[in-house]
Short mmCIF file of the C-alpha atoms (twelve columns), coordinates in Angstrom:
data_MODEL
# 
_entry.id   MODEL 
# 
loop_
_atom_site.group_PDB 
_atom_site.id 
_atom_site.type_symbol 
_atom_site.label_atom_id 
_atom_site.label_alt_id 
_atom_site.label_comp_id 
_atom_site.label_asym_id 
_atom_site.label_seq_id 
_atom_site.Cartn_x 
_atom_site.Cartn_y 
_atom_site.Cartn_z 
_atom_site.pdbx_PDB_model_num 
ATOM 1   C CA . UNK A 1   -52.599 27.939  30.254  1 
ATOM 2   C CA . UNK A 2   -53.233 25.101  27.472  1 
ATOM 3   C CA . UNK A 3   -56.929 23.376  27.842  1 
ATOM 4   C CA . UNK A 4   -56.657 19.545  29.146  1 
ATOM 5   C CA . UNK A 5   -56.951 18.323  25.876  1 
ATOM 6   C CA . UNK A 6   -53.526 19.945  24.399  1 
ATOM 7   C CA . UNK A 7   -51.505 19.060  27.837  1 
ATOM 8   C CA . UNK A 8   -52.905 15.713  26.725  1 
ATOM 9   C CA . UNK A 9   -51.939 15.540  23.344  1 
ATOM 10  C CA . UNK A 10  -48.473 17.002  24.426  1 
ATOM 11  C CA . UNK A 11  -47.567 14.282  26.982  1 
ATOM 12  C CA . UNK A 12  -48.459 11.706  24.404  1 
ATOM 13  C CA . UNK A 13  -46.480 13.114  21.625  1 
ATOM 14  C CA . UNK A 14  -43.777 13.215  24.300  1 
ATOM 15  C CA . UNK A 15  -43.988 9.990   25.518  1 
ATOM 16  C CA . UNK A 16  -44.335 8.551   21.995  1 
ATOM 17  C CA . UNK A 17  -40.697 10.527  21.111  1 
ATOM 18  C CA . UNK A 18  -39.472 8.424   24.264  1 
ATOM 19  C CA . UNK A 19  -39.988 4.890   23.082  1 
ATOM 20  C CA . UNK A 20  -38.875 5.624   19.516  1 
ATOM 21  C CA . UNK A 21  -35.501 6.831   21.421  1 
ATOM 22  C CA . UNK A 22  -35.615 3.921   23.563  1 
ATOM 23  C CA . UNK A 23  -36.101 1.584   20.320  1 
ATOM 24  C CA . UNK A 24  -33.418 2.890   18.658  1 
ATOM 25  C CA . UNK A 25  -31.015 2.776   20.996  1 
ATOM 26  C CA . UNK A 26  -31.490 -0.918  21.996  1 
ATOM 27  C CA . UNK A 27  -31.554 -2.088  18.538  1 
ATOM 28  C CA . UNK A 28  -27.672 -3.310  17.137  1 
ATOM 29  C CA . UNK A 29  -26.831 -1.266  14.497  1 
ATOM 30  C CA . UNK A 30  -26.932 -2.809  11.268  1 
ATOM 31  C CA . UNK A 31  -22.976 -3.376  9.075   1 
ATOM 32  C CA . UNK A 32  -23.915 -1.561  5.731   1 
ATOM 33  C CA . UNK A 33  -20.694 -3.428  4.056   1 
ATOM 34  C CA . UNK A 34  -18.820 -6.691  4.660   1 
ATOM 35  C CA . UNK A 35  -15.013 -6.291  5.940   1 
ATOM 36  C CA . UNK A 36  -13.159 -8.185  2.346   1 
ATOM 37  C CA . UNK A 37  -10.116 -8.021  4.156   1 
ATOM 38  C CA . UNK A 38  -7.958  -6.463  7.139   1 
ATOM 39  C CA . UNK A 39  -4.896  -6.165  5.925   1 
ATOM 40  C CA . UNK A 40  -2.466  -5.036  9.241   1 
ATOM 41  C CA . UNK A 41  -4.687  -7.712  10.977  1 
ATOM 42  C CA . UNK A 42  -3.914  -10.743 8.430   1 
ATOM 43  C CA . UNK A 43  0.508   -9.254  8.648   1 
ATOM 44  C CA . UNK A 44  -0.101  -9.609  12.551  1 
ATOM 45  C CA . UNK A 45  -1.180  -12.983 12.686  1 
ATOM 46  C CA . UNK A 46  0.790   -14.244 9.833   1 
ATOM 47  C CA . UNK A 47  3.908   -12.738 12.042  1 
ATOM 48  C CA . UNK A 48  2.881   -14.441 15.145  1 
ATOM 49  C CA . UNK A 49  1.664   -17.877 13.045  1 
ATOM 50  C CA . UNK A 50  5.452   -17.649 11.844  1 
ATOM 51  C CA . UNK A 51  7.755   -16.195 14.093  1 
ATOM 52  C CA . UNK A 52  11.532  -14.949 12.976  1 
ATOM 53  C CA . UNK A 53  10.969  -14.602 9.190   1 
ATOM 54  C CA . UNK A 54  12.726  -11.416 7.729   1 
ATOM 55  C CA . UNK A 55  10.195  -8.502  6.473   1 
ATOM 56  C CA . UNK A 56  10.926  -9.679  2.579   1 
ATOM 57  C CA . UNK A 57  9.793   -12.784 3.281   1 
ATOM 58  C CA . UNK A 58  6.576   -11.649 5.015   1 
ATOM 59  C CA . UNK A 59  5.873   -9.296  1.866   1 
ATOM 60  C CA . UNK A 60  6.466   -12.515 -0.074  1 
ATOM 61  C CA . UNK A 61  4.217   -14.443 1.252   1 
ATOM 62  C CA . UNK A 62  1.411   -11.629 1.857   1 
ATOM 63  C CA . UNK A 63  1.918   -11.207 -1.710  1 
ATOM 64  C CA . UNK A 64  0.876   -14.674 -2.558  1 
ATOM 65  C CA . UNK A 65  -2.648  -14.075 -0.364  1 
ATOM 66  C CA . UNK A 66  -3.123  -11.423 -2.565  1 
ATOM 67  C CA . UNK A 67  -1.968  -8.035  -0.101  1 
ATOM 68  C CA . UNK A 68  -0.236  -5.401  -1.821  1 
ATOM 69  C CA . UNK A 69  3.470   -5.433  -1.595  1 
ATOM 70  C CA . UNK A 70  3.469   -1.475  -0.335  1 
ATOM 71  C CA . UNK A 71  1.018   -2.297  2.135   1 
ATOM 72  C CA . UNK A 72  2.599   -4.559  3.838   1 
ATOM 73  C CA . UNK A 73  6.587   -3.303  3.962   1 
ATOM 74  C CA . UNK A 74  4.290   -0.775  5.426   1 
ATOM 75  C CA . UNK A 75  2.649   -2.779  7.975   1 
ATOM 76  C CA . UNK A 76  5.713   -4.547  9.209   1 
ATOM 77  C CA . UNK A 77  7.480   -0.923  9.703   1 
ATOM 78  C CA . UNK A 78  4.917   0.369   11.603  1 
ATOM 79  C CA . UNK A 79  4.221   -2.186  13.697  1 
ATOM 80  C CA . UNK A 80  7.949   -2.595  14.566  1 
ATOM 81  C CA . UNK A 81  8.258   1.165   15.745  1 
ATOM 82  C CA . UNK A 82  5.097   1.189   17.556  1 
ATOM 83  C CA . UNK A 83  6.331   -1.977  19.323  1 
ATOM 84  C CA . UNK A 84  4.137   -4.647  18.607  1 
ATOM 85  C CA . UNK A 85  6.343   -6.558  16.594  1 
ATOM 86  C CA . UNK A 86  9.795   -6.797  17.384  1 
ATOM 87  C CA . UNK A 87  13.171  -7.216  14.933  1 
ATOM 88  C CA . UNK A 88  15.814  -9.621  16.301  1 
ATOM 89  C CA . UNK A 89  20.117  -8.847  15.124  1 
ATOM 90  C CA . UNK A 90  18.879  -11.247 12.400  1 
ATOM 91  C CA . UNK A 91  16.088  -9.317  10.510  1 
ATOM 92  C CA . UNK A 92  13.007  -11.710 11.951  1 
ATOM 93  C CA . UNK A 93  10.282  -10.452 13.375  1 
ATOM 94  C CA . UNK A 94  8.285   -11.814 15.719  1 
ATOM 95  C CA . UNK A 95  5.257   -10.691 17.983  1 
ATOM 96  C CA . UNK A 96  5.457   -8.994  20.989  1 
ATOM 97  C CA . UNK A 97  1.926   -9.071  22.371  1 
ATOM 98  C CA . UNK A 98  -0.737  -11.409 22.195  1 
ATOM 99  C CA . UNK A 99  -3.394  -10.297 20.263  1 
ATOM 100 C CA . UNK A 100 -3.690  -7.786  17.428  1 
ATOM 101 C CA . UNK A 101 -4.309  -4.187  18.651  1 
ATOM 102 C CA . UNK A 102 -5.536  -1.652  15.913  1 
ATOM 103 C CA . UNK A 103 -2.345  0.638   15.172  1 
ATOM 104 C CA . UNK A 104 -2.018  4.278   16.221  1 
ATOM 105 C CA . UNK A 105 -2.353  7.129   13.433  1 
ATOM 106 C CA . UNK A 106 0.785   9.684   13.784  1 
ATOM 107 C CA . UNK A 107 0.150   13.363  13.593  1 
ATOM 108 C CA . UNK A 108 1.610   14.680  10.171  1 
ATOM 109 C CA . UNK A 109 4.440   17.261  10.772  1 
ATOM 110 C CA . UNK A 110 3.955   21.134  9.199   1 
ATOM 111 C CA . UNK A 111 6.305   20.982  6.574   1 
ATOM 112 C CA . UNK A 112 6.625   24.872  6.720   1 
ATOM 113 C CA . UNK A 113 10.635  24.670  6.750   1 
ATOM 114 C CA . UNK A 114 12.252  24.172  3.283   1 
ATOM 115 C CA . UNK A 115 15.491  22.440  3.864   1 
ATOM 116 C CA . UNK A 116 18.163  22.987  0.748   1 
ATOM 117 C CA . UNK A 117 20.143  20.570  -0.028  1 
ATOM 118 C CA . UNK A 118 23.508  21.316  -0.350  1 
ATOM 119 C CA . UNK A 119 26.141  19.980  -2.727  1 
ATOM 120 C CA . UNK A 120 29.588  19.539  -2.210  1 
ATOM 121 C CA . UNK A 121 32.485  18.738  -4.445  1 
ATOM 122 C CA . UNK A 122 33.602  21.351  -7.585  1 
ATOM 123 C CA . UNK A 123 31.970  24.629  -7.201  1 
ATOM 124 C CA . UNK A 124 28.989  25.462  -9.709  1 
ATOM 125 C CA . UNK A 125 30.923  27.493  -12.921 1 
ATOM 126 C CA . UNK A 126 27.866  30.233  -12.436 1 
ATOM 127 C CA . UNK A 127 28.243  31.226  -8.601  1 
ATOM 128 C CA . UNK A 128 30.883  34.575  -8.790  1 
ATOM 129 C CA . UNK A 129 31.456  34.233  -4.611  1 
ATOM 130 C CA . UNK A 130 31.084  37.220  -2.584  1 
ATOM 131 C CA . UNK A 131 31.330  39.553  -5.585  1 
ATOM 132 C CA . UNK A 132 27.555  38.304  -6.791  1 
ATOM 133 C CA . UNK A 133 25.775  39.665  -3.133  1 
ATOM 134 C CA . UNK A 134 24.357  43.305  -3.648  1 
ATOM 135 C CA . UNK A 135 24.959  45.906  -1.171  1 
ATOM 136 C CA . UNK A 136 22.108  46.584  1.261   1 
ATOM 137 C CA . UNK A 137 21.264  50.127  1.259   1 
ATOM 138 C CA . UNK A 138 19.104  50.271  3.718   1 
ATOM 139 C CA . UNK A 139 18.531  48.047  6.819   1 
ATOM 140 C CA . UNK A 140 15.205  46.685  7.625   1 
ATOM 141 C CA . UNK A 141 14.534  48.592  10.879  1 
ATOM 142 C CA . UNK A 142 10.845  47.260  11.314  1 
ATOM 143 C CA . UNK A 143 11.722  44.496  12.906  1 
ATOM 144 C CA . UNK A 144 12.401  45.016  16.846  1 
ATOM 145 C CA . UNK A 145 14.775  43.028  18.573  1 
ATOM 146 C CA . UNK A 146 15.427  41.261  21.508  1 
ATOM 147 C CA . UNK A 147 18.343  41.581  23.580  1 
ATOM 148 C CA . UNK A 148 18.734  39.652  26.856  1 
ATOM 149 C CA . UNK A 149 21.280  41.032  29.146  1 
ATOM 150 C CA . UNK A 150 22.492  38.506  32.480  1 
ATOM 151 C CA . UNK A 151 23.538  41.087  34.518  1 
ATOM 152 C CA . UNK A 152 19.842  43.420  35.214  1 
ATOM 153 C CA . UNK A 153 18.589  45.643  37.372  1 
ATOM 154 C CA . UNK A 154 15.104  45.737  38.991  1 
ATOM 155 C CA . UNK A 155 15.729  49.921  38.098  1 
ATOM 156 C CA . UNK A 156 16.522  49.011  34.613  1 
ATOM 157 C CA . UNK A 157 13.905  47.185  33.924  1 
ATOM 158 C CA . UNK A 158 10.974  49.397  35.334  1 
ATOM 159 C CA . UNK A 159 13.075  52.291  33.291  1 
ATOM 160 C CA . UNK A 160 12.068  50.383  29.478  1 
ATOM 161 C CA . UNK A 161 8.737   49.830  30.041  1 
ATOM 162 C CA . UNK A 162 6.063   51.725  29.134  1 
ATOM 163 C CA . UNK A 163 3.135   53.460  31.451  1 
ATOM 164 C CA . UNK A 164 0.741   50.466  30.119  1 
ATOM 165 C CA . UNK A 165 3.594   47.678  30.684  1 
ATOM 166 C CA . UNK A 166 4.394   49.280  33.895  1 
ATOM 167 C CA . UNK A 167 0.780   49.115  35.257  1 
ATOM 168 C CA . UNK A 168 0.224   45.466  33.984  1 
ATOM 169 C CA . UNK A 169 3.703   44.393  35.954  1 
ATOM 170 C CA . UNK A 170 2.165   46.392  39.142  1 
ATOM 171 C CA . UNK A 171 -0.932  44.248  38.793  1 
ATOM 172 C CA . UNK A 172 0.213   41.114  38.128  1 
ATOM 173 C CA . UNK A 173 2.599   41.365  41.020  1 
ATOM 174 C CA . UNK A 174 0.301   42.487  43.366  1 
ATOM 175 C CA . UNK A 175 -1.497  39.053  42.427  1 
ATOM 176 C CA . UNK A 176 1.421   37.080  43.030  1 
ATOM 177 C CA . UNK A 177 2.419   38.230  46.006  1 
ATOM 178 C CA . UNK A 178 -0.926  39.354  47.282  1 
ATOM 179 C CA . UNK A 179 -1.576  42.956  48.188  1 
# 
């Protein structure tokens, strides 16, 4: 058991951690840089300051301000399919809420399928048709397959499973239907 003078000590050092917290947290944090420019913000307001201009025009005149041109095609596109901005039979756009909202990242897709793209029209002088594909001498039996039948039978199923598969079926239909 610590002497009175170290529980002392302790409790002062912890009390002393307590107010720093309490410091911290009350005082505003401080901007290290100065916002130069919101770009999506200044397209907003310029849409709802001028109501029914086309996109190119918008560009155009975000241009002049001194926005990139890429930046804000980009803008008005996103805006219009996340449905703060709306695009008459016309081309204008116009604003569809009242104030500017921050817009909402998208999740990037896996691009893990490679689409070809196929070409049509006179065939390629190279390609020799069916007589180019090599015979397959042996077929890749590693693979297992599925094969879903309509027309079962409780029998015929217990019949293809194993001793392991059969025992984890047992038990999880003794949970479902208590037991």
């Amino acid at each position: 058991m610590p002497d009175i003078k170290t529980a002392l000590l302790n409790a002062w050092a912890q009390d002393e951690e307590q107010i720093i917290k309490e410091k911290v947290m009350t005082q505003p944090l401080a901007h290290r840089f100065k916002p130069t420019n919101n770009a999506s913000r200044e397209t907003f307001t310029f849409i709802k300051n001028n109501p029914n201009l086309k996109a190119s025009e918008i560009v155009a005149h975000m241009t002049k301000r001194g926005f990139k041109e890429n930046s804000t095609t980009s803008l008005c596109t996103q805006m219009v399919r996340q449905g703060m901005v709306s695009k008459d039979t016309r081309g204008g756009l116009r604003v569809m809420q009242a104030e500017y909202a921050p817009l909402k990242a998208y999740k990037k897709k896996d691009k893990q399928v490679k689409v070809e793209k196929v070409k049509f029209g006179k065939p390629e002088e190279k390609s020799a048709g069916l007589a180019a594909l090599a015979p397959q001498d042996k077929v890749d039996t590693s693979r297992s397959t599925i094969v879903l039948t309509r027309n079962w039978t409780a029998q015929g199923v217990v019949d293809k499973l194993s001793v392991m598969q059969a025992r984890e079926l047992y038990d999880l239909l003794k949970r479902i239907f208590g037991g």
